[in-house]
Coordinates of C-alpha atoms in Angstrom, one line a residue:
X701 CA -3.2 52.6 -39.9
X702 CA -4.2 49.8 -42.0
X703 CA -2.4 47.5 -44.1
X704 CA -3.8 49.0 -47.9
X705 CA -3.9 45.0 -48.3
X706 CA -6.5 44.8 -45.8
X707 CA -8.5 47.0 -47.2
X708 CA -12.3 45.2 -47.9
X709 CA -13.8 45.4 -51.8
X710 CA -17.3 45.9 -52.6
X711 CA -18.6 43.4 -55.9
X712 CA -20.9 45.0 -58.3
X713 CA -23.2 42.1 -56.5
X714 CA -23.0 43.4 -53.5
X715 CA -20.9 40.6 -51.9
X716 CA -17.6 42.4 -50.1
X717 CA -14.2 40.6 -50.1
X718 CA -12.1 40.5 -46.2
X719 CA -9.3 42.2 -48.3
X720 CA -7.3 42.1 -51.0
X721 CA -5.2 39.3 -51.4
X722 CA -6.9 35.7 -52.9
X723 CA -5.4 32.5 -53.2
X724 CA -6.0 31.8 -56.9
X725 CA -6.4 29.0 -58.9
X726 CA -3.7 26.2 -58.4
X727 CA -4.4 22.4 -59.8
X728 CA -5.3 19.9 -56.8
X729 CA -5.5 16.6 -58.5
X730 CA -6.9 15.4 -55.1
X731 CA -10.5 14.1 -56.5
X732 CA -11.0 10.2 -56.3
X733 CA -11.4 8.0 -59.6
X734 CA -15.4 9.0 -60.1
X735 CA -13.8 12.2 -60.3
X736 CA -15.4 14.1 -56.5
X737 CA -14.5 15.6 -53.8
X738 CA -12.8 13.8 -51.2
X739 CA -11.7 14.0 -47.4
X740 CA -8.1 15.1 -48.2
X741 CA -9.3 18.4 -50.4
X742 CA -11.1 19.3 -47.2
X743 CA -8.0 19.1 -45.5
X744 CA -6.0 21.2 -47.8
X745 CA -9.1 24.1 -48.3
X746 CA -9.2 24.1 -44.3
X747 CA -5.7 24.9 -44.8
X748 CA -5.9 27.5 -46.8
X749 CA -9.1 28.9 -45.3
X750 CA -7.4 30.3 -42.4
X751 CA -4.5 31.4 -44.4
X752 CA -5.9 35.3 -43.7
X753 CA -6.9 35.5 -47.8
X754 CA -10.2 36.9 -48.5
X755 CA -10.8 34.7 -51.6
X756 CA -10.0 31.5 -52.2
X757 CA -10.5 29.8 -55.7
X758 CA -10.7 26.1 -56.2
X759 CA -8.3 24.2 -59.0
X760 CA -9.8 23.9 -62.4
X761 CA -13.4 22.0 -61.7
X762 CA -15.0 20.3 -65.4
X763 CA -17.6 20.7 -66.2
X764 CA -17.4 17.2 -69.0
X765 CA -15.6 14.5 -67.3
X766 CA -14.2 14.0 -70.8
X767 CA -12.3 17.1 -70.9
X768 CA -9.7 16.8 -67.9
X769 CA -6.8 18.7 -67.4
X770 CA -6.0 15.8 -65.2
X771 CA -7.4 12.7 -64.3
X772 CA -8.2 13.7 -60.6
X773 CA -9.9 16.7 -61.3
X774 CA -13.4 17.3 -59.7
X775 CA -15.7 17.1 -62.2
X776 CA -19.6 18.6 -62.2
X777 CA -21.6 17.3 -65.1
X778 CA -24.3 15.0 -63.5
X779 CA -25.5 15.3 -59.4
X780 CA -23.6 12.3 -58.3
X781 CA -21.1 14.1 -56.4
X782 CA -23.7 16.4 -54.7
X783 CA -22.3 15.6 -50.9
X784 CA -18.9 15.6 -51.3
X785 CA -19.4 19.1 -53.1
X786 CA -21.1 20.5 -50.3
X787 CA -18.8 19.1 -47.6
X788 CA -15.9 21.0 -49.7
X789 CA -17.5 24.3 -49.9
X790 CA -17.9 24.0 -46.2
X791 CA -14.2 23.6 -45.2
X792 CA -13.2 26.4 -48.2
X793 CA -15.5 28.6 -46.1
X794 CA -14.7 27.7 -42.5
X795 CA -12.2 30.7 -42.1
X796 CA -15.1 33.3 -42.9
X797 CA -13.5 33.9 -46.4
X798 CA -15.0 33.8 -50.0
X799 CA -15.0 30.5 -51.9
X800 CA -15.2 30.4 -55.4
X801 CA -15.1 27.6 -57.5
X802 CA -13.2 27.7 -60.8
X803 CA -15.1 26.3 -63.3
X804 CA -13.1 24.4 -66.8
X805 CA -13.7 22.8 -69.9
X806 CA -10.5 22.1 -71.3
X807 CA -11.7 21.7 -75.1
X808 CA -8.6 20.3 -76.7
X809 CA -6.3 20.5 -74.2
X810 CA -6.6 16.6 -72.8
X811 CA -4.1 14.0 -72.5
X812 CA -5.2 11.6 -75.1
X813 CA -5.3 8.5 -72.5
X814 CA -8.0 10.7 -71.0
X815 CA -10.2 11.6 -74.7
X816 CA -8.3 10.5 -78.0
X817 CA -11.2 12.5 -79.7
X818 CA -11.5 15.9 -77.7
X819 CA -13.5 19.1 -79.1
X820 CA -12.1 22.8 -79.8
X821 CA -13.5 25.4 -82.1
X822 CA -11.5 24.1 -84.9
X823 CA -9.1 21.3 -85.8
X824 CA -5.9 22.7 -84.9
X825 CA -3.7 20.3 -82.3
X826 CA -1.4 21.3 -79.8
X827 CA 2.1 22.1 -80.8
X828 CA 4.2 21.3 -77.5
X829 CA 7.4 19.8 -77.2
X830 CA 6.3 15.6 -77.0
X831 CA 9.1 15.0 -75.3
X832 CA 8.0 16.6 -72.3
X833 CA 5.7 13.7 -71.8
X834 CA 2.2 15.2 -73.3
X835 CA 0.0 13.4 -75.4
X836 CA -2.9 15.7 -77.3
X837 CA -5.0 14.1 -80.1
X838 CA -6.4 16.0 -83.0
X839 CA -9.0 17.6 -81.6
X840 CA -12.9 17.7 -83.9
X841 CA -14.6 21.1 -84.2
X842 CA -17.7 21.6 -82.2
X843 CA -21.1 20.9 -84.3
X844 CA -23.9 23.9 -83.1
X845 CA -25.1 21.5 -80.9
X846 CA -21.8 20.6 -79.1
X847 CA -21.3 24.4 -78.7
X848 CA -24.9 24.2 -77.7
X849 CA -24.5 21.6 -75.1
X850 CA -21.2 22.6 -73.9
X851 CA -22.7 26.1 -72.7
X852 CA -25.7 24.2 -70.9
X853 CA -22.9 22.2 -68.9
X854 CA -21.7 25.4 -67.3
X855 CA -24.7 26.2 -66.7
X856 CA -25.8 23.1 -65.1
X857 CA -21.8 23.2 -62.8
X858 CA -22.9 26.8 -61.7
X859 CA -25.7 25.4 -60.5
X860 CA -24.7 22.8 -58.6
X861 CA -21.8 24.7 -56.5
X862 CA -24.2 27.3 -55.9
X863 CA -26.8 24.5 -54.6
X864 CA -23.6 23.4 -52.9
X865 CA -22.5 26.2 -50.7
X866 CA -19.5 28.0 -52.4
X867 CA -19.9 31.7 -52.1
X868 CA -19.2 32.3 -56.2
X869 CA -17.7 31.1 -58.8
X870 CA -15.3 31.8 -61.9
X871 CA -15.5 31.2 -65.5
X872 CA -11.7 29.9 -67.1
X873 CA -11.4 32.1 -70.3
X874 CA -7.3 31.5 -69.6
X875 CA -4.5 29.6 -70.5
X876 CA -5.5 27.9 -73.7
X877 CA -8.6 26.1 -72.4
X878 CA -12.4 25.9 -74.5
X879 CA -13.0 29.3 -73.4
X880 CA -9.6 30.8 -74.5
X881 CA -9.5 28.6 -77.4
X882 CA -12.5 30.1 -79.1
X883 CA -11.1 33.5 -78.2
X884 CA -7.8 33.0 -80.0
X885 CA -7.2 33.2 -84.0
X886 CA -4.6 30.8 -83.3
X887 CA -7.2 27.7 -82.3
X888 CA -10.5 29.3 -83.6
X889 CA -10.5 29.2 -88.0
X890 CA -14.4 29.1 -87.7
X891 CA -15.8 31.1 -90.4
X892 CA -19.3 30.7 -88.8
X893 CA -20.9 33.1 -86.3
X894 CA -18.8 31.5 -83.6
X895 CA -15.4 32.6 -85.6
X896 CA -13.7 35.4 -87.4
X897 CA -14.1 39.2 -85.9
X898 CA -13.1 39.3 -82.3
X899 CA -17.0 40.3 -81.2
X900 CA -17.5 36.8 -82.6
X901 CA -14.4 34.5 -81.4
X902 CA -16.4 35.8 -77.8
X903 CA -19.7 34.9 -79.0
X904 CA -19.3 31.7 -76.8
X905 CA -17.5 33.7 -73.8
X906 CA -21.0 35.7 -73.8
X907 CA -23.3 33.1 -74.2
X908 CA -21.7 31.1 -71.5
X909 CA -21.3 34.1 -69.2
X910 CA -25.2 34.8 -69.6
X911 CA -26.4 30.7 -69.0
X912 CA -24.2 30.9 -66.0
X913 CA -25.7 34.2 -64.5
X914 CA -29.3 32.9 -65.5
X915 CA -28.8 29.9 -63.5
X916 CA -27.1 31.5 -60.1
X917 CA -29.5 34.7 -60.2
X918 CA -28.5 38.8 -59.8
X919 CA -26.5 38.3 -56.6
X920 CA -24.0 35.5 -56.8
X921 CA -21.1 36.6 -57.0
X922 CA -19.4 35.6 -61.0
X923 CA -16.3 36.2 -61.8
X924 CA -13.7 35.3 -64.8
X925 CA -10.3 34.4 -65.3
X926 CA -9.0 36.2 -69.3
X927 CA -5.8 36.3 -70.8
X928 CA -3.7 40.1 -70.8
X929 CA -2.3 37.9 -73.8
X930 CA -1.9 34.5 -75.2
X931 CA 1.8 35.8 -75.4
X932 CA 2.3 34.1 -78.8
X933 CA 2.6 35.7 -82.5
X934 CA -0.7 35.1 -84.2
X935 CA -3.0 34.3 -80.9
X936 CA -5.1 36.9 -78.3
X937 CA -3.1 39.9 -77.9
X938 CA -3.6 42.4 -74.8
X939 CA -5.1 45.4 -77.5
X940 CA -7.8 42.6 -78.1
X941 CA -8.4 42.2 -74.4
X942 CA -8.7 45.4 -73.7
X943 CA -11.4 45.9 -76.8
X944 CA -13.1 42.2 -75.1
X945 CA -13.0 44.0 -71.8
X946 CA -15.2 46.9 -72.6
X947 CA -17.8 44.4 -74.0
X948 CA -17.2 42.3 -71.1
X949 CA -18.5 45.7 -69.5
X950 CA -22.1 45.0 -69.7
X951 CA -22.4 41.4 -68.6
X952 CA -22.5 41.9 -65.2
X953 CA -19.7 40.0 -63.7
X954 CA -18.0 40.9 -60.7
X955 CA -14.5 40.2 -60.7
X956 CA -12.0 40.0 -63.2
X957 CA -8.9 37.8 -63.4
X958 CA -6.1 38.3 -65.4
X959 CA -3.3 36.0 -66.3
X960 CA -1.3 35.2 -69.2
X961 CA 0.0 32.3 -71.4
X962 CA -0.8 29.0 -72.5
X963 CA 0.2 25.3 -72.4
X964 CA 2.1 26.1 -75.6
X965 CA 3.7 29.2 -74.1
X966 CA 3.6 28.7 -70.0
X967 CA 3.9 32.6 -69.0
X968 CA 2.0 31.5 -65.5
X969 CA 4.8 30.1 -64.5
X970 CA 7.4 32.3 -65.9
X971 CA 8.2 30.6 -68.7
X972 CA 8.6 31.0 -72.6
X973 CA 9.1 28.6 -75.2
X974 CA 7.8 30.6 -78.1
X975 CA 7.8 33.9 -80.2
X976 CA 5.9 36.2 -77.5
X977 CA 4.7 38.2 -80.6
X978 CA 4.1 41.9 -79.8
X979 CA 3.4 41.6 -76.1
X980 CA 6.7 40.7 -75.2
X981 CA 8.3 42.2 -72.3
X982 CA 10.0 45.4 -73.2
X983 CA 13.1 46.1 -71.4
X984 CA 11.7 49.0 -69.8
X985 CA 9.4 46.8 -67.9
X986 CA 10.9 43.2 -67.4
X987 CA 12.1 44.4 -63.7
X988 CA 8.5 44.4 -62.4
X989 CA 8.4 41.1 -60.6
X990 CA 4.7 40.4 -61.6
X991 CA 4.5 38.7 -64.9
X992 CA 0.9 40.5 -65.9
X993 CA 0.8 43.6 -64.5
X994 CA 2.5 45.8 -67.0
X995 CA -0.2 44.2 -69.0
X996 CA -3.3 44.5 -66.8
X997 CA -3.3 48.4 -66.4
X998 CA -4.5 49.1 -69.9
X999 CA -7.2 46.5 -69.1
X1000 CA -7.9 48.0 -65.6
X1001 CA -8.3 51.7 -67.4
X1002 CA -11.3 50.4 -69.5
X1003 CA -13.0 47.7 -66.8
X1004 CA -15.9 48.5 -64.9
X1005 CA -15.4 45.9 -62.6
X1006 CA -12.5 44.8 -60.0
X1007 CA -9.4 43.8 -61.3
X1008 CA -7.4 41.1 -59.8
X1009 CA -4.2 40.0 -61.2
X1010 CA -2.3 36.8 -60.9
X1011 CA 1.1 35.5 -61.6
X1012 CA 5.1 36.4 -59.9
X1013 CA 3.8 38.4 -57.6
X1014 CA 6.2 38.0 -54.4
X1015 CA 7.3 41.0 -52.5
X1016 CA 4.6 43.1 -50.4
X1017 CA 6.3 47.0 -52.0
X1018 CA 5.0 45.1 -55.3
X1019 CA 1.9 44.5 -54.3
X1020 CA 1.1 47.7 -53.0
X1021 CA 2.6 49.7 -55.5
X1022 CA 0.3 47.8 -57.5
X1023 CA -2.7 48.6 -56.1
X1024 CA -1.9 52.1 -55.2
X1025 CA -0.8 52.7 -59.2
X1026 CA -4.5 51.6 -60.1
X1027 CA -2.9 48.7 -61.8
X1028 CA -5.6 46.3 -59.7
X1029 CA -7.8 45.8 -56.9
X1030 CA -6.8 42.2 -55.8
X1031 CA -3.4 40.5 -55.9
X1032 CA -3.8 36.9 -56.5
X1033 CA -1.0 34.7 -54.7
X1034 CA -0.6 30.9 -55.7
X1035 CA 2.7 28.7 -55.3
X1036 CA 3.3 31.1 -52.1
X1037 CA 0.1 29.5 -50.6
X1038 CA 1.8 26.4 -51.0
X1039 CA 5.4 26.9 -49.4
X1040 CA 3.6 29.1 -47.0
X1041 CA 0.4 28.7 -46.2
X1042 CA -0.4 31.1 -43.5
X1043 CA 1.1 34.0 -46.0
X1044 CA -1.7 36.4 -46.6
X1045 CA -2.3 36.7 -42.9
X1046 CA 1.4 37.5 -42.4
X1047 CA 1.5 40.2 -44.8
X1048 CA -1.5 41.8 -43.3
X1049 CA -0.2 41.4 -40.0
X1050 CA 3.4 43.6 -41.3
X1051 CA 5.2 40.5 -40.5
X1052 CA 7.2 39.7 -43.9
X1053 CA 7.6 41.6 -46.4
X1054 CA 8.9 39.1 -49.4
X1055 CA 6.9 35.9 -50.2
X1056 CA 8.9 32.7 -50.2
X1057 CA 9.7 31.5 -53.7
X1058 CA 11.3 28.3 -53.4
X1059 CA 10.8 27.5 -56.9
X1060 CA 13.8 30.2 -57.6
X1061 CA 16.0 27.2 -56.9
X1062 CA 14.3 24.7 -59.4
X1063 CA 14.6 24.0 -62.8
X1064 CA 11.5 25.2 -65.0
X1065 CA 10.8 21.6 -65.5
X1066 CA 10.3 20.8 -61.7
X1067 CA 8.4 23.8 -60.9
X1068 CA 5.0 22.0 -61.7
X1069 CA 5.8 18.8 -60.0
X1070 CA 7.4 20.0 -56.9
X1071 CA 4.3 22.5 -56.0
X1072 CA 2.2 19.5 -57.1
X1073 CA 4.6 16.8 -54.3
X1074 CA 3.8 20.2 -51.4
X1075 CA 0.0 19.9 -52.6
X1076 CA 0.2 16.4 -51.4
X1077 CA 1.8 16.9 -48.0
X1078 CA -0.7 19.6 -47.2
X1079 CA -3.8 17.3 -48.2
X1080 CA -2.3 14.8 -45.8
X1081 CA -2.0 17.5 -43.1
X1082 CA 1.5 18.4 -43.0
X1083 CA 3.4 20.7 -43.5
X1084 CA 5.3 21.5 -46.8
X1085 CA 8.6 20.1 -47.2
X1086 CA 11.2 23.1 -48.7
X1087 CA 13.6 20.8 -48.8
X1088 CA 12.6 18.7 -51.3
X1089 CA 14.8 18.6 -54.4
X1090 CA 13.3 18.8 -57.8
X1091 CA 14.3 15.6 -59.3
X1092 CA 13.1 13.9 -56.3
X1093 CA 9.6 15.9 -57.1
X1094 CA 9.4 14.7 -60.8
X1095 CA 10.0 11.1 -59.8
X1096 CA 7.3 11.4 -57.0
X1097 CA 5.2 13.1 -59.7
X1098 CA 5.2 11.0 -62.3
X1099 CA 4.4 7.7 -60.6
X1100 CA 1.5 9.4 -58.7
X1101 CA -0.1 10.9 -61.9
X1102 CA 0.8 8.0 -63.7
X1103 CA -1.0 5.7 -60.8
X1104 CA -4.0 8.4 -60.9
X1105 CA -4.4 7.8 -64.7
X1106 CA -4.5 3.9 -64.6
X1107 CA -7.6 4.3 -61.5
X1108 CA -9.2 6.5 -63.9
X1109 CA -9.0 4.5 -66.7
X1110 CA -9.8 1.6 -64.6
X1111 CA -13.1 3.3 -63.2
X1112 CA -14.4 4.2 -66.6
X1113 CA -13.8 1.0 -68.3
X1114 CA -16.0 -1.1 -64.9
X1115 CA -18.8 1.7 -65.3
X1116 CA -18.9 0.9 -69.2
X1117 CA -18.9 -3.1 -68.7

């Protein structure tokens, strides 16, 4: 009998998935100081392409190269980096999997090195500990015409990866980026058309949804990545994503993707630093290992499209119980992928039936910068190193992003002399 994991899904496209497991979204920092694709992110999507997933997602791809969650991130706003996108949906596909590419715009959530005058829905800045070594200015609110001509630029980034070879893409409406920004009350005071009632917090969500399915056509496959909840007192609550998803309903998209948190209040990885507000866990839950999924079956009740869920996910029973209990349709693994990167195919094959969680052993604040260190290795074409401590991770970290800034920098300020 089949693993229920291997079991293929059907998009309302009429694409079909290999099974149900998907390596999701996880930051590379791997693009070069003009901010492409290089030889080493074809090394690590090779990687991953024979992991035995049936969809991989890229890292967080910009669509404004001055909106960076970090300074290598890939970055589609013009067609200089047409080649080097193509060779990369090549290798992301070289395994017979789906390759999506996750497409960003990180409104007010750049480091201030990167943009010291970034653009959100409204003038609220960041409030995150600055002793954890982030720098955010005060972000401007968007003119019509920014809004305008930020909603052109996904267009214009869906299609260039479809020109490019990836097999779909997905919009980032999660984790405190533009997207999510607009959708909270929390970063979105706009008492415009573009603010206010929660039909018109998502009046950007819609508009961008419907420029990127004009540009790729009927049968590309498009999916999107929404908060169950901001997780914070005040911001996007999971009743409000439920009432978004029904709207979300009509628009055609074929897969969606839900997550949790912020940079403010990092649920993704597990971790809170705020008043959760009225989604917080409730006893009666907070033993299911997934950090969504108590969440994300009110949201699967009302969707009329596949439901994948991502975040603490780790044993195989969970998974399936998942799915059976109509809680989703695709489990999304990430910092597994990393400390194992052939896991998907063992589950399938019935050889494990936990997921390796290494970062059990680390302290919240290495988390990010070890699986960052393992990224590394894997783009160099090794394996990952489980050994490695977290202070040692941090150090190595630091001095690498810190080296990746100053190239940046460096890059922009030759292009502008």
């Amino acid at each position: 009998m089949a693993h229920p994991l291997a079991r293929p899904l059907d998009l309302p496209c009429g694409s079909t998935l290999n099974n149900r497991l998907a390596k999701s979204a996880m930051s590379e920092g791997l693009a070069d100081a003009s901010n492409h694709s290089t030889s080493r992110l074809e090394v690590l999507y090779r990687r991953w392409a024979d992991s035995g997933a049936g969809l991989l997602l890229t890292g967080n791809i910009q669509v404004d190269r001055w909106h960076l969650e970090r300074p290598n991130n890939i970055v589609i706003d013009d067609d200089s980096g047409r080649t080097q996108l193509t060779r990369l949906a090549a290798a992301g596909k070289s395994g017979g999997a789906h390759f999506w590419a996750q497409l960003s715009h990180t409104g007010r959530q750049v480091s201030s090195h990167i943009n010291a005058a970034p653009l959100s829905p409204s003038d609220v800045e960041i409030d995150i500990i600055r002793e954890a070594g982030f720098s955010f200015a005060k972000p401007s609110p968007m003119s019509e015409s920014e809004i305008g001509h930020a909603i052109e630029q996904f267009a214009f980034a869906a299609r260039e990866v479809k020109r490019a070879g990836f097999t779909g893409l997905s919009l980032h409406a999660a984790h405190g980026y533009l997207i999510s920004q607009f959708l909270s009350p929390l970063t979105n005071h706009r008492t415009d058309s573009w603010g206010g009632s929660l039909e018109s917090r998502a009046r950007f969500m819609f508009d961008v949804i419907a420029a990127v399915r004009g540009a790729v056509g009927s049968h590309f496959p498009v999916g999107i990545k929404l908060n169950t909840s901001d997780f914070l007192r005040g911001g996007f609550t999971n009743a409000e994503c439920v009432e978004l998803v029904k709207l979300l309903n009509g628009t055609g998209l074929d897969l969606l993707e839900l997550s949790g948190g912020t940079l403010e209040q990092p649920k993704v990885v597990g971790v809170t630093l705020k008043d959760e507000g009225e989604d917080g866990r409730r006893a009666s839950t907070a033993a299911r290992e997934a950090y969504f999924v108590e969440l994300a079956g009110a949201v699967r009740e009302v969707a009329r499209m596949p439901v994948m869920v991502t975040g603490g996910f780790r044993s195989v029973a969970g998974m399936v119980e998942a799915l059976d209990g109509g809680d989703l349709d695709v489990v999304g693994l990430g910092r597994p992928l990393i400390a194992d990167p052939e896991a998907p195919r063992r589950v399938l094959a019935g050889e494990i039936g936990t997921l390796l969680s290494p970062e059990a052993a680390l302290s919240a604040f290495h988390v990010l910068a070890w699986n960052n260190m393992q990224i590394e290795r894997l783009a160099d074409g090794l394996d990952p190193d489980l050994s490695l401590s977290g202070e040692a991770a941090l150090a190595a970290f630091a001095e690498l992003e810190g080296k990746n800034m100053a190239a940046l920098l460096e890059h922009r300020d030759r292009r502008a002399a």
